[in-house]
Amino acid sequence: MKVFLLLLIAAVISLAAFSHHNAPATSANQAANVCAPNPAPATPDQTQVDTPTAGDTVSSPVRVTGRILAFEATFRITIFGPGGHYSASGATGNTIIDVTAMSADGTMLSPFDAQIPFSVSADTPACLWVYEITGRGDIAGVVQVPLTLRSTTGGLPQTGDGSQSDSASWPAAVSLAGLLLALSGATVAIAAARRR
């Protein structure tokens, strides 16, 4: 009976360690929101962005999809780094990329799908804007999406979602192996006790 209790305690400790290593990332690991207050928020009948979503970490080129109602089907996609913003002269400050894009139709809310290249030397918090510039030069229908841009320099291509590295996941695998070993030991101990 004592052996069984010891094995049960070992199993509980292993399970607790496994749960701790697989806990969700804390807010410290999430993307910083560098988006300034939105100067001209979009309504759902103006601009809708499906991808990327807030908090995503993206590689170049980032695929931007959604729907927009833009005059002559022409609109802008801009990615600002920290301190970047839109002024009367256009995208200013820390502007990573500023491109003109097209939707399928300029007379109704219609789909768009754009590949936006960027280049950063380190993982960078950013704010993606999808918006229209009116005939008077004003901005309209702005959707802002806070992102982290993955470094585009050196190294091997990134795989997975980047939520944890292999070095962070191996203790969880060891804890799981310990749990399975403890459970199999408990089974052997119970079988031996029944034979007595």
PDB file of C-alpha atoms in Angstrom:
ATOM      1  CA  MET A   1       0.000   0.000   0.000  1.00  0.00           C
ATOM      2  CA  LYS A   2       2.875   2.392   0.813  1.00  0.00           C
ATOM      3  CA  VAL A   3       4.437   1.729  -2.590  1.00  0.00           C
ATOM      4  CA  PHE A   4       1.145   2.546  -4.278  1.00  0.00           C
ATOM      5  CA  LEU A   5       0.825   5.845  -2.377  1.00  0.00           C
ATOM      6  CA  LEU A   6       4.408   6.833  -3.261  1.00  0.00           C
ATOM      7  CA  LEU A   7       3.783   6.062  -6.913  1.00  0.00           C
ATOM      8  CA  LEU A   8       0.516   8.006  -6.840  1.00  0.00           C
ATOM      9  CA  ILE A   9       2.287  11.047  -5.344  1.00  0.00           C
ATOM     10  CA  ALA A  10       5.002  10.800  -8.044  1.00  0.00           C
ATOM     11  CA  ALA A  11       2.283  10.684 -10.709  1.00  0.00           C
ATOM     12  CA  VAL A  12       0.576  13.797  -9.316  1.00  0.00           C
ATOM     13  CA  ILE A  13       3.886  15.702  -9.176  1.00  0.00           C
ATOM     14  CA  SER A  14       4.705  14.714 -12.769  1.00  0.00           C
ATOM     15  CA  LEU A  15       1.252  15.770 -13.937  1.00  0.00           C
ATOM     16  CA  ALA A  16       1.627  19.151 -12.205  1.00  0.00           C
ATOM     17  CA  ALA A  17       5.017  19.711 -13.859  1.00  0.00           C
ATOM     18  CA  PHE A  18       3.595  18.745 -17.248  1.00  0.00           C
ATOM     19  CA  SER A  19       0.668  21.167 -16.808  1.00  0.00           C
ATOM     20  CA  HIS A  20       3.004  23.997 -15.781  1.00  0.00           C
ATOM     21  CA  HIS A  21       5.195  23.599 -18.880  1.00  0.00           C
ATOM     22  CA  ASN A  22       2.161  23.570 -21.182  1.00  0.00           C
ATOM     23  CA  ALA A  23       0.446  26.593 -19.637  1.00  0.00           C
ATOM     24  CA  PRO A  24      -0.596  29.289 -22.155  1.00  0.00           C
ATOM     25  CA  ALA A  25       1.789  32.174 -22.785  1.00  0.00           C
ATOM     26  CA  THR A  26       1.437  35.128 -20.487  1.00  0.00           C
ATOM     27  CA  SER A  27       0.666  38.636 -21.654  1.00  0.00           C
ATOM     28  CA  ALA A  28       4.397  39.436 -21.445  1.00  0.00           C
ATOM     29  CA  ASN A  29       4.921  37.159 -24.485  1.00  0.00           C
ATOM     30  CA  GLN A  30       2.081  38.631 -26.516  1.00  0.00           C
ATOM     31  CA  ALA A  31       2.562  41.246 -29.214  1.00  0.00           C
ATOM     32  CA  ALA A  32       2.855  44.809 -27.992  1.00  0.00           C
ATOM     33  CA  ASN A  33       0.132  47.062 -29.389  1.00  0.00           C
ATOM     34  CA  VAL A  34       1.899  50.013 -31.013  1.00  0.00           C
ATOM     35  CA  CYS A  35      -1.233  51.224 -32.796  1.00  0.00           C
ATOM     36  CA  ALA A  36      -1.999  54.885 -32.097  1.00  0.00           C
ATOM     37  CA  PRO A  37      -5.629  55.906 -31.557  1.00  0.00           C
ATOM     38  CA  ASN A  38      -7.575  55.214 -34.752  1.00  0.00           C
ATOM     39  CA  PRO A  39      -8.204  58.573 -36.500  1.00  0.00           C
ATOM     40  CA  ALA A  40     -11.044  57.309 -38.750  1.00  0.00           C
ATOM     41  CA  PRO A  41     -12.406  53.929 -37.615  1.00  0.00           C
ATOM     42  CA  ALA A  42     -14.106  51.805 -40.249  1.00  0.00           C
ATOM     43  CA  THR A  43     -17.666  50.621 -40.007  1.00  0.00           C
ATOM     44  CA  PRO A  44     -18.421  47.019 -41.040  1.00  0.00           C
ATOM     45  CA  ASP A  45     -19.949  48.265 -44.304  1.00  0.00           C
ATOM     46  CA  GLN A  46     -16.680  50.092 -45.215  1.00  0.00           C
ATOM     47  CA  THR A  47     -13.723  47.859 -44.353  1.00  0.00           C
ATOM     48  CA  GLN A  48     -13.351  44.355 -42.904  1.00  0.00           C
ATOM     49  CA  VAL A  49      -9.999  42.604 -42.368  1.00  0.00           C
ATOM     50  CA  ASP A  50     -10.030  38.812 -41.943  1.00  0.00           C
ATOM     51  CA  THR A  51      -6.280  38.119 -41.864  1.00  0.00           C
ATOM     52  CA  PRO A  52      -4.001  38.756 -40.147  1.00  0.00           C
ATOM     53  CA  THR A  53      -5.693  39.008 -36.760  1.00  0.00           C
ATOM     54  CA  ALA A  54      -4.677  41.110 -33.765  1.00  0.00           C
ATOM     55  CA  GLY A  55      -1.626  39.740 -31.975  1.00  0.00           C
ATOM     56  CA  ASP A  56      -0.416  37.534 -34.851  1.00  0.00           C
ATOM     57  CA  THR A  57       3.293  37.108 -35.519  1.00  0.00           C
ATOM     58  CA  VAL A  58       3.745  37.227 -39.297  1.00  0.00           C
ATOM     59  CA  SER A  59       6.517  36.520 -41.783  1.00  0.00           C
ATOM     60  CA  SER A  60       7.178  38.368 -45.029  1.00  0.00           C
ATOM     61  CA  PRO A  61       5.170  38.597 -47.168  1.00  0.00           C
ATOM     62  CA  VAL A  62       2.151  38.941 -44.905  1.00  0.00           C
ATOM     63  CA  ARG A  63      -1.139  37.926 -46.526  1.00  0.00           C
ATOM     64  CA  VAL A  64      -3.855  40.539 -45.925  1.00  0.00           C
ATOM     65  CA  THR A  65      -7.428  39.522 -46.763  1.00  0.00           C
ATOM     66  CA  GLY A  66     -10.872  40.953 -46.213  1.00  0.00           C
ATOM     67  CA  ARG A  67     -13.490  43.144 -47.869  1.00  0.00           C
ATOM     68  CA  ILE A  68     -13.590  46.860 -48.613  1.00  0.00           C
ATOM     69  CA  LEU A  69     -15.798  49.433 -50.308  1.00  0.00           C
ATOM     70  CA  ALA A  70     -13.253  51.737 -51.909  1.00  0.00           C
ATOM     71  CA  PHE A  71     -13.677  54.273 -54.696  1.00  0.00           C
ATOM     72  CA  GLU A  72     -12.483  52.754 -57.970  1.00  0.00           C
ATOM     73  CA  ALA A  73     -11.512  49.636 -55.926  1.00  0.00           C
ATOM     74  CA  THR A  74      -8.268  51.325 -54.834  1.00  0.00           C
ATOM     75  CA  PHE A  75      -7.131  51.484 -51.203  1.00  0.00           C
ATOM     76  CA  ARG A  76      -3.975  51.544 -49.066  1.00  0.00           C
ATOM     77  CA  ILE A  77      -2.235  49.025 -46.827  1.00  0.00           C
ATOM     78  CA  THR A  78       0.421  50.468 -44.537  1.00  0.00           C
ATOM     79  CA  ILE A  79       2.500  48.826 -41.825  1.00  0.00           C
ATOM     80  CA  PHE A  80       3.776  51.227 -39.173  1.00  0.00           C
ATOM     81  CA  GLY A  81       6.485  50.431 -36.658  1.00  0.00           C
ATOM     82  CA  PRO A  82       6.524  52.067 -33.214  1.00  0.00           C
ATOM     83  CA  GLY A  83       5.985  55.815 -33.627  1.00  0.00           C
ATOM     84  CA  GLY A  84       4.673  55.574 -37.199  1.00  0.00           C
ATOM     85  CA  HIS A  85       1.487  57.447 -38.059  1.00  0.00           C
ATOM     86  CA  TYR A  86      -0.517  59.064 -40.847  1.00  0.00           C
ATOM     87  CA  SER A  87      -0.331  62.824 -41.322  1.00  0.00           C
ATOM     88  CA  ALA A  88      -1.514  65.329 -43.932  1.00  0.00           C
ATOM     89  CA  SER A  89       1.536  64.412 -46.031  1.00  0.00           C
ATOM     90  CA  GLY A  90       0.777  60.675 -45.863  1.00  0.00           C
ATOM     91  CA  ALA A  91       2.353  57.797 -43.951  1.00  0.00           C
ATOM     92  CA  THR A  92       5.162  59.247 -41.855  1.00  0.00           C
ATOM     93  CA  GLY A  93       7.395  58.360 -38.954  1.00  0.00           C
ATOM     94  CA  ASN A  94       8.398  54.725 -38.696  1.00  0.00           C
ATOM     95  CA  THR A  95       6.706  53.421 -41.862  1.00  0.00           C
ATOM     96  CA  ILE A  96       7.800  49.886 -42.740  1.00  0.00           C
ATOM     97  CA  ILE A  97       5.763  49.539 -45.964  1.00  0.00           C
ATOM     98  CA  ASP A  98       3.068  51.597 -47.677  1.00  0.00           C
ATOM     99  CA  VAL A  99       1.369  50.141 -50.765  1.00  0.00           C
ATOM    100  CA  THR A 100      -1.663  50.693 -52.979  1.00  0.00           C
ATOM    101  CA  ALA A 101      -3.940  47.662 -53.268  1.00  0.00           C
ATOM    102  CA  MET A 102      -7.029  46.762 -55.275  1.00  0.00           C
ATOM    103  CA  SER A 103     -10.283  45.072 -54.388  1.00  0.00           C
ATOM    104  CA  ALA A 104     -12.486  43.111 -56.795  1.00  0.00           C
ATOM    105  CA  ASP A 105     -15.078  45.879 -57.272  1.00  0.00           C
ATOM    106  CA  GLY A 106     -15.311  49.567 -56.411  1.00  0.00           C
ATOM    107  CA  THR A 107     -19.099  49.843 -56.226  1.00  0.00           C
ATOM    108  CA  MET A 108     -19.795  47.526 -53.284  1.00  0.00           C
ATOM    109  CA  LEU A 109     -18.117  45.787 -50.362  1.00  0.00           C
ATOM    110  CA  SER A 110     -15.860  43.379 -52.205  1.00  0.00           C
ATOM    111  CA  PRO A 111     -13.027  40.983 -51.389  1.00  0.00           C
ATOM    112  CA  PHE A 112      -9.306  41.676 -51.511  1.00  0.00           C
ATOM    113  CA  ASP A 113      -6.255  39.456 -51.066  1.00  0.00           C
ATOM    114  CA  ALA A 114      -2.814  41.071 -50.993  1.00  0.00           C
ATOM    115  CA  GLN A 115       0.701  39.833 -50.246  1.00  0.00           C
ATOM    116  CA  ILE A 116       2.627  42.613 -48.490  1.00  0.00           C
ATOM    117  CA  PRO A 117       6.423  42.202 -48.286  1.00  0.00           C
ATOM    118  CA  PHE A 118       8.411  43.777 -45.470  1.00  0.00           C
ATOM    119  CA  SER A 119      11.937  43.697 -44.113  1.00  0.00           C
ATOM    120  CA  VAL A 120      12.923  44.020 -40.450  1.00  0.00           C
ATOM    121  CA  SER A 121      16.212  43.064 -38.792  1.00  0.00           C
ATOM    122  CA  ALA A 122      14.593  41.893 -35.529  1.00  0.00           C
ATOM    123  CA  ASP A 123      11.124  40.830 -34.442  1.00  0.00           C
ATOM    124  CA  THR A 124       9.241  44.147 -34.419  1.00  0.00           C
ATOM    125  CA  PRO A 125       5.899  45.233 -32.972  1.00  0.00           C
ATOM    126  CA  ALA A 126       3.874  46.917 -35.705  1.00  0.00           C
ATOM    127  CA  CYS A 127       0.445  48.236 -36.642  1.00  0.00           C
ATOM    128  CA  LEU A 128      -1.112  47.235 -39.967  1.00  0.00           C
ATOM    129  CA  TRP A 129      -3.583  49.717 -41.462  1.00  0.00           C
ATOM    130  CA  VAL A 130      -6.126  48.953 -44.192  1.00  0.00           C
ATOM    131  CA  TYR A 131      -7.849  52.180 -45.289  1.00  0.00           C
ATOM    132  CA  GLU A 132      -9.009  54.430 -48.099  1.00  0.00           C
ATOM    133  CA  ILE A 133      -7.842  57.911 -49.067  1.00  0.00           C
ATOM    134  CA  THR A 134     -10.774  60.047 -50.164  1.00  0.00           C
ATOM    135  CA  GLY A 135     -10.788  62.389 -53.175  1.00  0.00           C
ATOM    136  CA  ARG A 136     -10.044  65.261 -50.759  1.00  0.00           C
ATOM    137  CA  GLY A 137      -6.973  63.445 -49.415  1.00  0.00           C
ATOM    138  CA  ASP A 138      -8.539  62.446 -46.094  1.00  0.00           C
ATOM    139  CA  ILE A 139      -8.249  58.953 -44.676  1.00  0.00           C
ATOM    140  CA  ALA A 140     -11.423  56.921 -44.192  1.00  0.00           C
ATOM    141  CA  GLY A 141     -12.485  53.463 -43.068  1.00  0.00           C
ATOM    142  CA  VAL A 142      -9.324  52.612 -41.127  1.00  0.00           C
ATOM    143  CA  VAL A 143      -8.917  49.126 -39.665  1.00  0.00           C
ATOM    144  CA  GLN A 144      -5.855  48.744 -37.424  1.00  0.00           C
ATOM    145  CA  VAL A 145      -4.328  45.354 -36.591  1.00  0.00           C
ATOM    146  CA  PRO A 146      -1.495  45.104 -34.016  1.00  0.00           C
ATOM    147  CA  LEU A 147       1.122  42.546 -35.128  1.00  0.00           C
ATOM    148  CA  THR A 148       4.630  41.331 -34.554  1.00  0.00           C
ATOM    149  CA  LEU A 149       6.752  41.228 -37.711  1.00  0.00           C
ATOM    150  CA  ARG A 150       9.152  38.280 -37.724  1.00  0.00           C
ATOM    151  CA  SER A 151      12.771  39.118 -38.519  1.00  0.00           C
ATOM    152  CA  THR A 152      13.629  38.721 -42.190  1.00  0.00           C
ATOM    153  CA  THR A 153      17.425  38.511 -41.783  1.00  0.00           C
ATOM    154  CA  GLY A 154      19.570  35.393 -41.472  1.00  0.00           C
ATOM    155  CA  GLY A 155      18.832  32.048 -39.927  1.00  0.00           C
ATOM    156  CA  LEU A 156      16.701  29.190 -41.067  1.00  0.00           C
ATOM    157  CA  PRO A 157      13.064  29.633 -42.027  1.00  0.00           C
ATOM    158  CA  GLN A 158      10.695  29.685 -39.063  1.00  0.00           C
ATOM    159  CA  THR A 159       8.195  26.872 -38.653  1.00  0.00           C
ATOM    160  CA  GLY A 160       5.137  26.541 -36.469  1.00  0.00           C
ATOM    161  CA  ASP A 161       3.515  29.400 -34.619  1.00  0.00           C
ATOM    162  CA  GLY A 162       6.602  30.343 -32.580  1.00  0.00           C
ATOM    163  CA  SER A 163       4.710  29.918 -29.310  1.00  0.00           C
ATOM    164  CA  GLN A 164       7.452  27.858 -27.711  1.00  0.00           C
ATOM    165  CA  SER A 165      10.909  26.656 -28.626  1.00  0.00           C
ATOM    166  CA  ASP A 166      12.105  23.062 -28.579  1.00  0.00           C
ATOM    167  CA  SER A 167      14.240  23.839 -25.519  1.00  0.00           C
ATOM    168  CA  ALA A 168      11.088  24.899 -23.658  1.00  0.00           C
ATOM    169  CA  SER A 169       9.073  21.822 -24.653  1.00  0.00           C
ATOM    170  CA  TRP A 170      11.509  19.039 -23.731  1.00  0.00           C
ATOM    171  CA  PRO A 171      10.888  19.336 -19.932  1.00  0.00           C
ATOM    172  CA  ALA A 172       7.205  18.732 -20.637  1.00  0.00           C
ATOM    173  CA  ALA A 173       8.093  15.586 -22.581  1.00  0.00           C
ATOM    174  CA  VAL A 174      10.281  14.394 -19.679  1.00  0.00           C
ATOM    175  CA  SER A 175       7.444  15.119 -17.229  1.00  0.00           C
ATOM    176  CA  LEU A 176       5.016  13.152 -19.397  1.00  0.00           C
ATOM    177  CA  ALA A 177       7.464  10.246 -19.564  1.00  0.00           C
ATOM    178  CA  GLY A 178       7.785  10.365 -15.762  1.00  0.00           C
ATOM    179  CA  LEU A 179       4.017  10.312 -15.409  1.00  0.00           C
ATOM    180  CA  LEU A 180       3.702   7.294 -17.705  1.00  0.00           C
ATOM    181  CA  LEU A 181       6.516   5.510 -15.854  1.00  0.00           C
ATOM    182  CA  ALA A 182       4.873   6.213 -12.487  1.00  0.00           C
ATOM    183  CA  LEU A 183       1.517   4.932 -13.710  1.00  0.00           C
ATOM    184  CA  SER A 184       3.049   1.763 -15.152  1.00  0.00           C
ATOM    185  CA  GLY A 185       4.928   1.223 -11.851  1.00  0.00           C
ATOM    186  CA  ALA A 186       1.682   1.608  -9.927  1.00  0.00           C
ATOM    187  CA  THR A 187       0.051  -0.985 -12.161  1.00  0.00           C
ATOM    188  CA  VAL A 188       2.919  -3.446 -11.545  1.00  0.00           C
ATOM    189  CA  ALA A 189       2.785  -2.806  -7.778  1.00  0.00           C
ATOM    190  CA  ILE A 190      -0.972  -3.414  -7.666  1.00  0.00           C
ATOM    191  CA  ALA A 191      -0.613  -6.631  -9.658  1.00  0.00           C
ATOM    192  CA  ALA A 192       2.177  -7.838  -7.341  1.00  0.00           C
ATOM    193  CA  ALA A 193       0.103  -7.030  -4.233  1.00  0.00           C
ATOM    194  CA  ARG A 194      -2.844  -9.016  -5.586  1.00  0.00           C
ATOM    195  CA  ARG A 195      -0.655 -12.092  -6.133  1.00  0.00           C
ATOM    196  CA  ARG A 196       0.377 -12.208  -2.444  1.00  0.00           C
TER     197      ARG A 196
END
